Amino acid sequence: MPDVLSGDYMCAAQLAFFRAKLENEKRALLENVQKTLGCMQETEPAPDPNDRASTEEKYLLALRVRDRERKLLRKIDDALLRIEQGTYGWCAETGESIGIPRLLARPTASLCLEAQERRELIERLYDQ
């Protein structure tokens, strides 16, 4: 793993590091989808209503997780597009740098911490 902290902000090495990180995460998510589909297709319907209900509940939970992962896949694709466009690592709202520590924690981030906090505050105020 290259030292992601060295070099100018969003230099070629940093962009390559984050591209690889995002692509690996995307690949892992897509593998999870295939595993879930395979598991659901292989399971025989249970004759006992309690067993069937338990299996259906397990499937509902798995589908909920896959739905969250589907949304994450969209964010990953958006981040990969920002890398290609040269805007990755820069806040979509303020134009300021998002920062390496934040991108290491959340590589799909499109907002700097301050802009994200403002957005969340507004959401909380209007959701009440």
Short mmCIF file of N, CA, C and O in Angstrom, two decimals:
data_model
loop_
_atom_site.label_atom_id
_atom_site.label_comp_id
_atom_site.label_asym_id
_atom_site.label_seq_id
_atom_site.Cartn_x
_atom_site.Cartn_y
_atom_site.Cartn_z
N MET A 1 0.86 -1.18 0.00
CA MET A 1 0.00 0.00 0.00
C MET A 1 0.90 1.24 0.00
O MET A 1 1.72 1.39 0.88
N PRO A 2 0.71 2.13 -0.97
CA PRO A 2 1.54 3.34 -0.99
C PRO A 2 1.17 4.25 0.17
O PRO A 2 0.08 4.18 0.71
N ASP A 3 2.12 5.07 0.55
CA ASP A 3 1.84 6.02 1.62
C ASP A 3 0.89 7.08 1.07
O ASP A 3 1.30 7.99 0.36
N VAL A 4 -0.38 6.93 1.40
CA VAL A 4 -1.42 7.80 0.85
C VAL A 4 -1.31 9.23 1.39
O VAL A 4 -1.87 10.15 0.81
N LEU A 5 -0.58 9.40 2.47
CA LEU A 5 -0.45 10.74 3.05
C LEU A 5 0.65 11.56 2.40
O LEU A 5 0.70 12.77 2.57
N SER A 6 1.55 10.92 1.65
CA SER A 6 2.64 11.68 1.05
C SER A 6 2.22 12.24 -0.31
O SER A 6 1.31 11.73 -0.95
N GLY A 7 2.88 13.29 -0.71
CA GLY A 7 2.58 13.91 -2.00
C GLY A 7 1.55 15.01 -1.87
O GLY A 7 0.95 15.22 -0.83
N ASP A 8 1.39 15.73 -2.97
CA ASP A 8 0.39 16.78 -3.01
C ASP A 8 -1.00 16.18 -2.90
O ASP A 8 -1.22 15.03 -3.29
N TYR A 9 -1.94 16.97 -2.40
CA TYR A 9 -3.31 16.50 -2.22
C TYR A 9 -3.90 16.07 -3.57
O TYR A 9 -3.83 16.80 -4.55
N MET A 10 -4.42 14.88 -3.61
CA MET A 10 -5.05 14.24 -4.77
C MET A 10 -4.09 14.15 -5.96
O MET A 10 -4.45 14.38 -7.10
N CYS A 11 -2.84 13.78 -5.61
CA CYS A 11 -1.85 13.50 -6.66
C CYS A 11 -2.21 12.16 -7.31
O CYS A 11 -3.13 11.46 -6.87
N ALA A 12 -1.50 11.79 -8.34
CA ALA A 12 -1.81 10.57 -9.09
C ALA A 12 -1.78 9.34 -8.19
O ALA A 12 -2.63 8.45 -8.31
N ALA A 13 -0.82 9.27 -7.28
CA ALA A 13 -0.71 8.10 -6.39
C ALA A 13 -1.92 8.01 -5.46
O ALA A 13 -2.45 6.91 -5.22
N GLN A 14 -2.36 9.13 -4.94
CA GLN A 14 -3.53 9.12 -4.06
C GLN A 14 -4.79 8.74 -4.83
O GLN A 14 -5.61 7.96 -4.35
N LEU A 15 -4.95 9.29 -6.02
CA LEU A 15 -6.11 8.94 -6.84
C LEU A 15 -6.11 7.45 -7.18
O LEU A 15 -7.15 6.79 -7.12
N ALA A 16 -4.94 6.91 -7.50
CA ALA A 16 -4.83 5.48 -7.81
C ALA A 16 -5.18 4.64 -6.58
O ALA A 16 -5.86 3.61 -6.69
N PHE A 17 -4.71 5.07 -5.42
CA PHE A 17 -5.01 4.36 -4.18
C PHE A 17 -6.52 4.32 -3.94
O PHE A 17 -7.08 3.25 -3.66
N PHE A 18 -7.19 5.49 -4.05
CA PHE A 18 -8.63 5.53 -3.79
C PHE A 18 -9.42 4.81 -4.88
O PHE A 18 -10.44 4.18 -4.59
N ARG A 19 -8.97 4.87 -6.11
CA ARG A 19 -9.63 4.13 -7.19
C ARG A 19 -9.61 2.63 -6.87
O ARG A 19 -10.63 1.95 -6.95
N ALA A 20 -8.43 2.13 -6.50
CA ALA A 20 -8.30 0.71 -6.16
C ALA A 20 -9.17 0.35 -4.95
O ALA A 20 -9.82 -0.70 -4.94
N LYS A 21 -9.18 1.20 -3.95
CA LYS A 21 -9.99 0.97 -2.75
C LYS A 21 -11.47 0.89 -3.11
O LYS A 21 -12.19 -0.01 -2.67
N LEU A 22 -11.93 1.83 -3.92
CA LEU A 22 -13.34 1.85 -4.33
C LEU A 22 -13.68 0.65 -5.21
O LEU A 22 -14.74 0.02 -5.04
N GLU A 23 -12.80 0.30 -6.12
CA GLU A 23 -13.06 -0.84 -7.00
C GLU A 23 -13.08 -2.15 -6.22
O GLU A 23 -13.90 -3.02 -6.50
N ASN A 24 -12.21 -2.28 -5.22
CA ASN A 24 -12.22 -3.48 -4.38
C ASN A 24 -13.51 -3.58 -3.58
O ASN A 24 -14.08 -4.65 -3.44
N GLU A 25 -13.95 -2.45 -3.04
CA GLU A 25 -15.20 -2.45 -2.28
C GLU A 25 -16.39 -2.79 -3.19
O GLU A 25 -17.27 -3.55 -2.81
N LYS A 26 -16.37 -2.26 -4.39
CA LYS A 26 -17.44 -2.55 -5.35
C LYS A 26 -17.45 -4.04 -5.69
O LYS A 26 -18.51 -4.68 -5.71
N ARG A 27 -16.28 -4.59 -5.93
CA ARG A 27 -16.17 -6.02 -6.28
C ARG A 27 -16.71 -6.88 -5.13
O ARG A 27 -17.45 -7.84 -5.35
N ALA A 28 -16.37 -6.54 -3.89
CA ALA A 28 -16.84 -7.29 -2.73
C ALA A 28 -18.36 -7.21 -2.60
O ALA A 28 -19.01 -8.22 -2.30
N LEU A 29 -18.92 -6.04 -2.84
CA LEU A 29 -20.37 -5.89 -2.75
C LEU A 29 -21.07 -6.72 -3.83
O LEU A 29 -22.09 -7.37 -3.56
N LEU A 30 -20.54 -6.71 -5.03
CA LEU A 30 -21.14 -7.49 -6.11
C LEU A 30 -21.04 -8.99 -5.84
O LEU A 30 -21.96 -9.75 -6.16
N GLU A 31 -19.95 -9.43 -5.21
CA GLU A 31 -19.83 -10.83 -4.83
C GLU A 31 -20.88 -11.19 -3.78
O GLU A 31 -21.46 -12.29 -3.83
N ASN A 32 -21.14 -10.29 -2.83
CA ASN A 32 -22.18 -10.53 -1.82
C ASN A 32 -23.54 -10.70 -2.47
O ASN A 32 -24.34 -11.53 -2.04
N VAL A 33 -23.82 -9.91 -3.48
CA VAL A 33 -25.11 -10.01 -4.19
C VAL A 33 -25.23 -11.40 -4.81
O VAL A 33 -26.28 -12.06 -4.68
N GLN A 34 -24.18 -11.86 -5.45
CA GLN A 34 -24.21 -13.18 -6.09
C GLN A 34 -24.40 -14.29 -5.06
O GLN A 34 -25.14 -15.24 -5.29
N LYS A 35 -23.73 -14.17 -3.91
CA LYS A 35 -23.87 -15.17 -2.85
C LYS A 35 -25.30 -15.21 -2.33
O LYS A 35 -25.87 -16.28 -2.12
N THR A 36 -25.88 -14.04 -2.12
CA THR A 36 -27.26 -13.97 -1.63
C THR A 36 -28.22 -14.60 -2.63
O THR A 36 -29.09 -15.38 -2.25
N LEU A 37 -28.05 -14.25 -3.90
CA LEU A 37 -28.93 -14.82 -4.92
C LEU A 37 -28.78 -16.33 -4.99
O LEU A 37 -29.77 -17.06 -5.08
N GLY A 38 -27.56 -16.81 -4.94
CA GLY A 38 -27.32 -18.25 -4.98
C GLY A 38 -27.95 -18.95 -3.80
O GLY A 38 -28.58 -20.00 -3.96
N CYS A 39 -27.81 -18.38 -2.64
CA CYS A 39 -28.38 -18.97 -1.43
C CYS A 39 -29.90 -19.01 -1.51
O CYS A 39 -30.52 -20.01 -1.15
N MET A 40 -30.50 -17.95 -1.99
CA MET A 40 -31.96 -17.89 -2.09
C MET A 40 -32.48 -18.89 -3.12
O MET A 40 -33.54 -19.48 -2.92
N GLN A 41 -31.74 -19.08 -4.19
CA GLN A 41 -32.19 -20.00 -5.23
C GLN A 41 -32.02 -21.46 -4.83
O GLN A 41 -32.76 -22.32 -5.27
N GLU A 42 -31.03 -21.74 -3.97
CA GLU A 42 -30.75 -23.11 -3.58
C GLU A 42 -31.67 -23.62 -2.48
O GLU A 42 -31.83 -24.81 -2.30
N THR A 43 -32.28 -22.72 -1.71
CA THR A 43 -33.09 -23.12 -0.57
C THR A 43 -34.41 -23.71 -1.03
O THR A 43 -35.14 -23.11 -1.83
N GLU A 44 -34.71 -24.88 -0.49
CA GLU A 44 -35.98 -25.54 -0.76
C GLU A 44 -37.04 -24.95 0.16
O GLU A 44 -36.77 -24.66 1.33
N PRO A 45 -38.26 -24.79 -0.33
CA PRO A 45 -39.33 -24.30 0.54
C PRO A 45 -39.60 -25.30 1.67
O PRO A 45 -39.67 -26.50 1.44
N ALA A 46 -39.71 -24.79 2.87
CA ALA A 46 -39.95 -25.65 4.04
C ALA A 46 -41.44 -25.95 4.16
O ALA A 46 -42.27 -25.05 4.01
N PRO A 47 -41.78 -27.20 4.46
CA PRO A 47 -43.20 -27.53 4.61
C PRO A 47 -43.80 -26.97 5.89
O PRO A 47 -44.99 -26.66 5.94
N ASP A 48 -42.97 -26.82 6.92
CA ASP A 48 -43.47 -26.31 8.20
C ASP A 48 -43.64 -24.80 8.12
O ASP A 48 -42.71 -24.08 7.75
N PRO A 49 -44.81 -24.28 8.49
CA PRO A 49 -45.05 -22.81 8.42
C PRO A 49 -44.06 -22.00 9.25
O PRO A 49 -43.65 -20.92 8.85
N ASN A 50 -43.65 -22.53 10.42
CA ASN A 50 -42.70 -21.79 11.26
C ASN A 50 -41.34 -21.71 10.59
O ASN A 50 -40.68 -20.67 10.62
N ASP A 51 -40.90 -22.82 10.00
CA ASP A 51 -39.62 -22.82 9.29
C ASP A 51 -39.67 -21.89 8.09
O ASP A 51 -38.72 -21.17 7.79
N ARG A 52 -40.79 -21.91 7.38
CA ARG A 52 -40.96 -21.06 6.20
C ARG A 52 -40.92 -19.58 6.60
O ARG A 52 -40.28 -18.77 5.96
N ALA A 53 -41.61 -19.25 7.72
CA ALA A 53 -41.61 -17.86 8.20
C ALA A 53 -40.21 -17.43 8.61
O ALA A 53 -39.80 -16.30 8.33
N SER A 54 -39.48 -18.32 9.24
CA SER A 54 -38.11 -18.01 9.65
C SER A 54 -37.22 -17.76 8.43
O SER A 54 -36.43 -16.80 8.41
N THR A 55 -37.38 -18.60 7.41
CA THR A 55 -36.60 -18.44 6.18
C THR A 55 -36.95 -17.13 5.49
O THR A 55 -36.07 -16.40 5.02
N GLU A 56 -38.24 -16.81 5.43
CA GLU A 56 -38.67 -15.56 4.79
C GLU A 56 -38.13 -14.35 5.54
O GLU A 56 -37.72 -13.36 4.92
N GLU A 57 -38.11 -14.43 6.86
CA GLU A 57 -37.58 -13.32 7.66
C GLU A 57 -36.08 -13.14 7.37
O GLU A 57 -35.58 -12.02 7.25
N LYS A 58 -35.37 -14.26 7.26
CA LYS A 58 -33.94 -14.21 6.94
C LYS A 58 -33.73 -13.57 5.57
O LYS A 58 -32.83 -12.75 5.39
N TYR A 59 -34.58 -13.92 4.61
CA TYR A 59 -34.47 -13.34 3.27
C TYR A 59 -34.76 -11.85 3.29
O TYR A 59 -34.10 -11.07 2.61
N LEU A 60 -35.78 -11.44 4.06
CA LEU A 60 -36.11 -10.02 4.14
C LEU A 60 -34.93 -9.22 4.70
O LEU A 60 -34.61 -8.14 4.19
N LEU A 61 -34.29 -9.75 5.72
CA LEU A 61 -33.13 -9.07 6.29
C LEU A 61 -32.00 -8.99 5.26
O LEU A 61 -31.38 -7.94 5.09
N ALA A 62 -31.75 -10.10 4.56
CA ALA A 62 -30.70 -10.10 3.54
C ALA A 62 -31.01 -9.11 2.43
O ALA A 62 -30.12 -8.40 1.95
N LEU A 63 -32.28 -9.03 2.03
CA LEU A 63 -32.65 -8.09 0.98
C LEU A 63 -32.52 -6.64 1.44
O LEU A 63 -32.15 -5.76 0.66
N ARG A 64 -32.81 -6.39 2.71
CA ARG A 64 -32.62 -5.04 3.26
C ARG A 64 -31.15 -4.64 3.22
O ARG A 64 -30.81 -3.51 2.85
N VAL A 65 -30.29 -5.59 3.60
CA VAL A 65 -28.84 -5.32 3.56
C VAL A 65 -28.41 -5.09 2.12
O VAL A 65 -27.64 -4.17 1.83
N ARG A 66 -28.88 -5.90 1.20
CA ARG A 66 -28.52 -5.74 -0.22
C ARG A 66 -29.01 -4.40 -0.75
O ARG A 66 -28.36 -3.78 -1.58
N ASP A 67 -30.17 -3.92 -0.28
CA ASP A 67 -30.66 -2.62 -0.72
C ASP A 67 -29.72 -1.51 -0.26
O ASP A 67 -29.41 -0.59 -1.02
N ARG A 68 -29.23 -1.61 0.97
CA ARG A 68 -28.25 -0.63 1.45
C ARG A 68 -26.97 -0.70 0.61
O ARG A 68 -26.37 0.31 0.28
N GLU A 69 -26.58 -1.93 0.29
CA GLU A 69 -25.38 -2.11 -0.52
C GLU A 69 -25.58 -1.57 -1.94
O GLU A 69 -24.65 -1.04 -2.54
N ARG A 70 -26.81 -1.69 -2.46
CA ARG A 70 -27.11 -1.14 -3.79
C ARG A 70 -26.91 0.37 -3.78
O ARG A 70 -26.33 0.94 -4.70
N LYS A 71 -27.36 1.01 -2.70
CA LYS A 71 -27.17 2.46 -2.59
C LYS A 71 -25.69 2.80 -2.47
O LYS A 71 -25.23 3.79 -3.03
N LEU A 72 -24.94 1.96 -1.74
CA LEU A 72 -23.50 2.18 -1.61
C LEU A 72 -22.81 1.99 -2.96
O LEU A 72 -21.89 2.74 -3.29
N LEU A 73 -23.27 1.02 -3.74
CA LEU A 73 -22.70 0.82 -5.08
C LEU A 73 -22.87 2.07 -5.94
O LEU A 73 -21.96 2.45 -6.67
N ARG A 74 -24.01 2.70 -5.85
CA ARG A 74 -24.25 3.93 -6.60
C ARG A 74 -23.26 5.02 -6.14
O ARG A 74 -22.70 5.74 -6.97
N LYS A 75 -23.04 5.12 -4.83
CA LYS A 75 -22.09 6.11 -4.32
C LYS A 75 -20.67 5.80 -4.78
O LYS A 75 -19.89 6.70 -5.08
N ILE A 76 -20.33 4.51 -4.83
CA ILE A 76 -19.00 4.11 -5.30
C ILE A 76 -18.84 4.49 -6.77
O ILE A 76 -17.81 5.05 -7.16
N ASP A 77 -19.86 4.21 -7.57
CA ASP A 77 -19.79 4.58 -8.99
C ASP A 77 -19.66 6.10 -9.15
O ASP A 77 -18.90 6.57 -10.00
N ASP A 78 -20.38 6.86 -8.32
CA ASP A 78 -20.26 8.32 -8.37
C ASP A 78 -18.85 8.77 -8.01
O ASP A 78 -18.29 9.67 -8.64
N ALA A 79 -18.26 8.14 -6.99
CA ALA A 79 -16.91 8.50 -6.57
C ALA A 79 -15.90 8.15 -7.67
O ALA A 79 -14.98 8.94 -7.95
N LEU A 80 -16.07 6.99 -8.31
CA LEU A 80 -15.17 6.62 -9.41
C LEU A 80 -15.30 7.61 -10.58
O LEU A 80 -14.30 7.97 -11.21
N LEU A 81 -16.51 8.08 -10.82
CA LEU A 81 -16.73 9.08 -11.86
C LEU A 81 -16.03 10.39 -11.49
O LEU A 81 -15.40 11.03 -12.35
N ARG A 82 -16.10 10.77 -10.21
CA ARG A 82 -15.41 12.00 -9.78
C ARG A 82 -13.91 11.87 -9.94
O ARG A 82 -13.23 12.84 -10.27
N ILE A 83 -13.37 10.66 -9.73
CA ILE A 83 -11.94 10.45 -9.96
C ILE A 83 -11.63 10.71 -11.43
O ILE A 83 -10.67 11.41 -11.77
N GLU A 84 -12.45 10.16 -12.32
CA GLU A 84 -12.23 10.35 -13.76
C GLU A 84 -12.36 11.83 -14.16
O GLU A 84 -11.65 12.29 -15.04
N GLN A 85 -13.28 12.53 -13.52
CA GLN A 85 -13.52 13.93 -13.87
C GLN A 85 -12.54 14.89 -13.19
O GLN A 85 -12.53 16.08 -13.49
N GLY A 86 -11.75 14.37 -12.26
CA GLY A 86 -10.79 15.22 -11.56
C GLY A 86 -11.36 16.01 -10.41
O GLY A 86 -10.73 16.97 -9.94
N THR A 87 -12.53 15.64 -9.93
CA THR A 87 -13.15 16.36 -8.82
C THR A 87 -13.16 15.57 -7.52
O THR A 87 -13.64 16.06 -6.50
N TYR A 88 -12.60 14.36 -7.55
CA TYR A 88 -12.59 13.52 -6.35
C TYR A 88 -11.72 14.16 -5.28
O TYR A 88 -10.63 14.67 -5.55
N GLY A 89 -12.22 14.13 -4.04
CA GLY A 89 -11.46 14.68 -2.92
C GLY A 89 -11.78 16.14 -2.63
O GLY A 89 -11.27 16.70 -1.67
N TRP A 90 -12.62 16.73 -3.47
CA TRP A 90 -13.00 18.14 -3.30
C TRP A 90 -14.48 18.21 -2.99
O TRP A 90 -15.30 17.54 -3.60
N CYS A 91 -14.85 19.04 -2.03
CA CYS A 91 -16.24 19.17 -1.57
C CYS A 91 -17.12 19.68 -2.71
O CYS A 91 -16.82 20.70 -3.33
N ALA A 92 -18.21 18.98 -2.95
CA ALA A 92 -19.14 19.36 -4.01
C ALA A 92 -19.89 20.65 -3.66
O ALA A 92 -20.40 21.32 -4.55
N GLU A 93 -19.91 21.00 -2.39
CA GLU A 93 -20.65 22.19 -1.96
C GLU A 93 -19.76 23.42 -1.83
O GLU A 93 -20.13 24.51 -2.26
N THR A 94 -18.57 23.24 -1.25
CA THR A 94 -17.72 24.40 -0.96
C THR A 94 -16.48 24.48 -1.86
O THR A 94 -15.86 25.53 -1.91
N GLY A 95 -16.12 23.38 -2.49
CA GLY A 95 -14.92 23.35 -3.31
C GLY A 95 -13.64 23.14 -2.51
O GLY A 95 -12.55 23.08 -3.06
N GLU A 96 -13.77 23.04 -1.18
CA GLU A 96 -12.61 22.82 -0.33
C GLU A 96 -12.22 21.35 -0.36
O GLU A 96 -13.01 20.49 -0.76
N SER A 97 -11.01 21.05 0.10
CA SER A 97 -10.59 19.64 0.15
C SER A 97 -11.39 18.90 1.23
O SER A 97 -11.71 19.46 2.28
N ILE A 98 -11.71 17.66 0.93
CA ILE A 98 -12.42 16.82 1.88
C ILE A 98 -11.45 16.32 2.94
O ILE A 98 -11.80 16.20 4.11
N GLY A 99 -10.23 16.04 2.54
CA GLY A 99 -9.20 15.59 3.47
C GLY A 99 -8.98 14.09 3.40
O GLY A 99 -9.93 13.32 3.30
N ILE A 100 -7.72 13.70 3.45
CA ILE A 100 -7.35 12.29 3.38
C ILE A 100 -7.96 11.48 4.52
O ILE A 100 -8.51 10.40 4.28
N PRO A 101 -7.90 11.95 5.78
CA PRO A 101 -8.47 11.13 6.86
C PRO A 101 -9.96 10.82 6.65
O PRO A 101 -10.41 9.69 6.86
N ARG A 102 -10.72 11.80 6.19
CA ARG A 102 -12.15 11.57 5.94
C ARG A 102 -12.33 10.60 4.78
O ARG A 102 -13.19 9.72 4.81
N LEU A 103 -11.54 10.74 3.73
CA LEU A 103 -11.67 9.84 2.58
C LEU A 103 -11.22 8.42 2.93
O LEU A 103 -11.77 7.46 2.38
N LEU A 104 -10.26 8.28 3.82
CA LEU A 104 -9.87 6.94 4.26
C LEU A 104 -11.02 6.28 5.03
O LEU A 104 -11.28 5.09 4.88
N ALA A 105 -11.71 7.08 5.84
CA ALA A 105 -12.84 6.55 6.60
C ALA A 105 -14.07 6.32 5.73
O ALA A 105 -14.81 5.36 5.91
N ARG A 106 -14.30 7.22 4.77
CA ARG A 106 -15.47 7.14 3.89
C ARG A 106 -15.05 7.55 2.49
O ARG A 106 -15.18 8.71 2.10
N PRO A 107 -14.54 6.60 1.70
CA PRO A 107 -14.01 6.94 0.38
C PRO A 107 -15.06 7.47 -0.60
O PRO A 107 -14.70 8.05 -1.61
N THR A 108 -16.33 7.30 -0.28
CA THR A 108 -17.39 7.81 -1.16
C THR A 108 -17.81 9.23 -0.82
O THR A 108 -18.69 9.78 -1.49
N ALA A 109 -17.19 9.83 0.19
CA ALA A 109 -17.58 11.17 0.63
C ALA A 109 -17.47 12.18 -0.51
O ALA A 109 -16.48 12.20 -1.23
N SER A 110 -18.50 13.00 -0.64
CA SER A 110 -18.47 14.05 -1.65
C SER A 110 -18.52 15.44 -1.00
O SER A 110 -18.46 16.45 -1.70
N LEU A 111 -18.66 15.46 0.33
CA LEU A 111 -18.72 16.72 1.07
C LEU A 111 -17.64 16.73 2.14
O LEU A 111 -17.34 15.70 2.74
N CYS A 112 -17.09 17.91 2.41
CA CYS A 112 -16.16 18.04 3.53
C CYS A 112 -16.97 17.89 4.82
O CYS A 112 -18.20 17.94 4.81
N LEU A 113 -16.29 17.70 5.91
CA LEU A 113 -16.96 17.43 7.17
C LEU A 113 -17.92 18.56 7.56
O LEU A 113 -19.05 18.30 7.98
N GLU A 114 -17.50 19.80 7.40
CA GLU A 114 -18.34 20.92 7.79
C GLU A 114 -19.62 20.97 6.94
O GLU A 114 -20.71 21.20 7.46
N ALA A 115 -19.50 20.76 5.65
CA ALA A 115 -20.68 20.78 4.77
C ALA A 115 -21.61 19.62 5.10
O ALA A 115 -22.83 19.77 5.10
N GLN A 116 -21.05 18.46 5.41
CA GLN A 116 -21.86 17.30 5.77
C GLN A 116 -22.61 17.57 7.08
O GLN A 116 -23.79 17.25 7.21
N GLU A 117 -21.91 18.16 8.05
CA GLU A 117 -22.56 18.48 9.33
C GLU A 117 -23.69 19.48 9.14
O GLU A 117 -24.76 19.35 9.75
N ARG A 118 -23.48 20.50 8.28
CA ARG A 118 -24.55 21.47 8.00
C ARG A 118 -25.75 20.77 7.38
O ARG A 118 -26.89 21.02 7.76
N ARG A 119 -25.49 19.90 6.42
CA ARG A 119 -26.57 19.18 5.74
C ARG A 119 -27.36 18.31 6.72
O ARG A 119 -28.59 18.28 6.70
N GLU A 120 -26.65 17.62 7.62
CA GLU A 120 -27.32 16.78 8.60
C GLU A 120 -28.12 17.60 9.60
O GLU A 120 -29.21 17.20 10.01
N LEU A 121 -27.61 18.76 9.98
CA LEU A 121 -28.33 19.65 10.89
C LEU A 121 -29.63 20.12 10.25
O LEU A 121 -30.69 20.11 10.87
N ILE A 122 -29.56 20.52 8.99
CA ILE A 122 -30.76 20.97 8.28
C ILE A 122 -31.76 19.83 8.18
O ILE A 122 -32.97 20.04 8.38
N GLU A 123 -31.29 18.62 7.88
CA GLU A 123 -32.19 17.47 7.81
C GLU A 123 -32.88 17.22 9.13
O GLU A 123 -34.08 16.95 9.18
N ARG A 124 -32.12 17.31 10.24
CA ARG A 124 -32.72 17.10 11.57
C ARG A 124 -33.76 18.17 11.87
O ARG A 124 -34.80 17.87 12.46
N LEU A 125 -33.47 19.41 11.51
CA LEU A 125 -34.41 20.49 11.79
C LEU A 125 -35.71 20.33 11.03
O LEU A 125 -36.79 20.60 11.55
N TYR A 126 -35.62 19.89 9.77
CA TYR A 126 -36.81 19.78 8.94
C TYR A 126 -37.52 18.45 9.07
O TYR A 126 -38.66 18.32 8.63
N ASP A 127 -36.87 17.44 9.67
CA ASP A 127 -37.51 16.14 9.83
C ASP A 127 -38.33 16.06 11.11
O ASP A 127 -39.01 15.08 11.35
N GLN A 128 -38.27 17.07 11.94
CA GLN A 128 -39.00 17.01 13.22
C GLN A 128 -40.44 17.37 13.05
O GLN A 128 -41.02 17.97 12.35
#
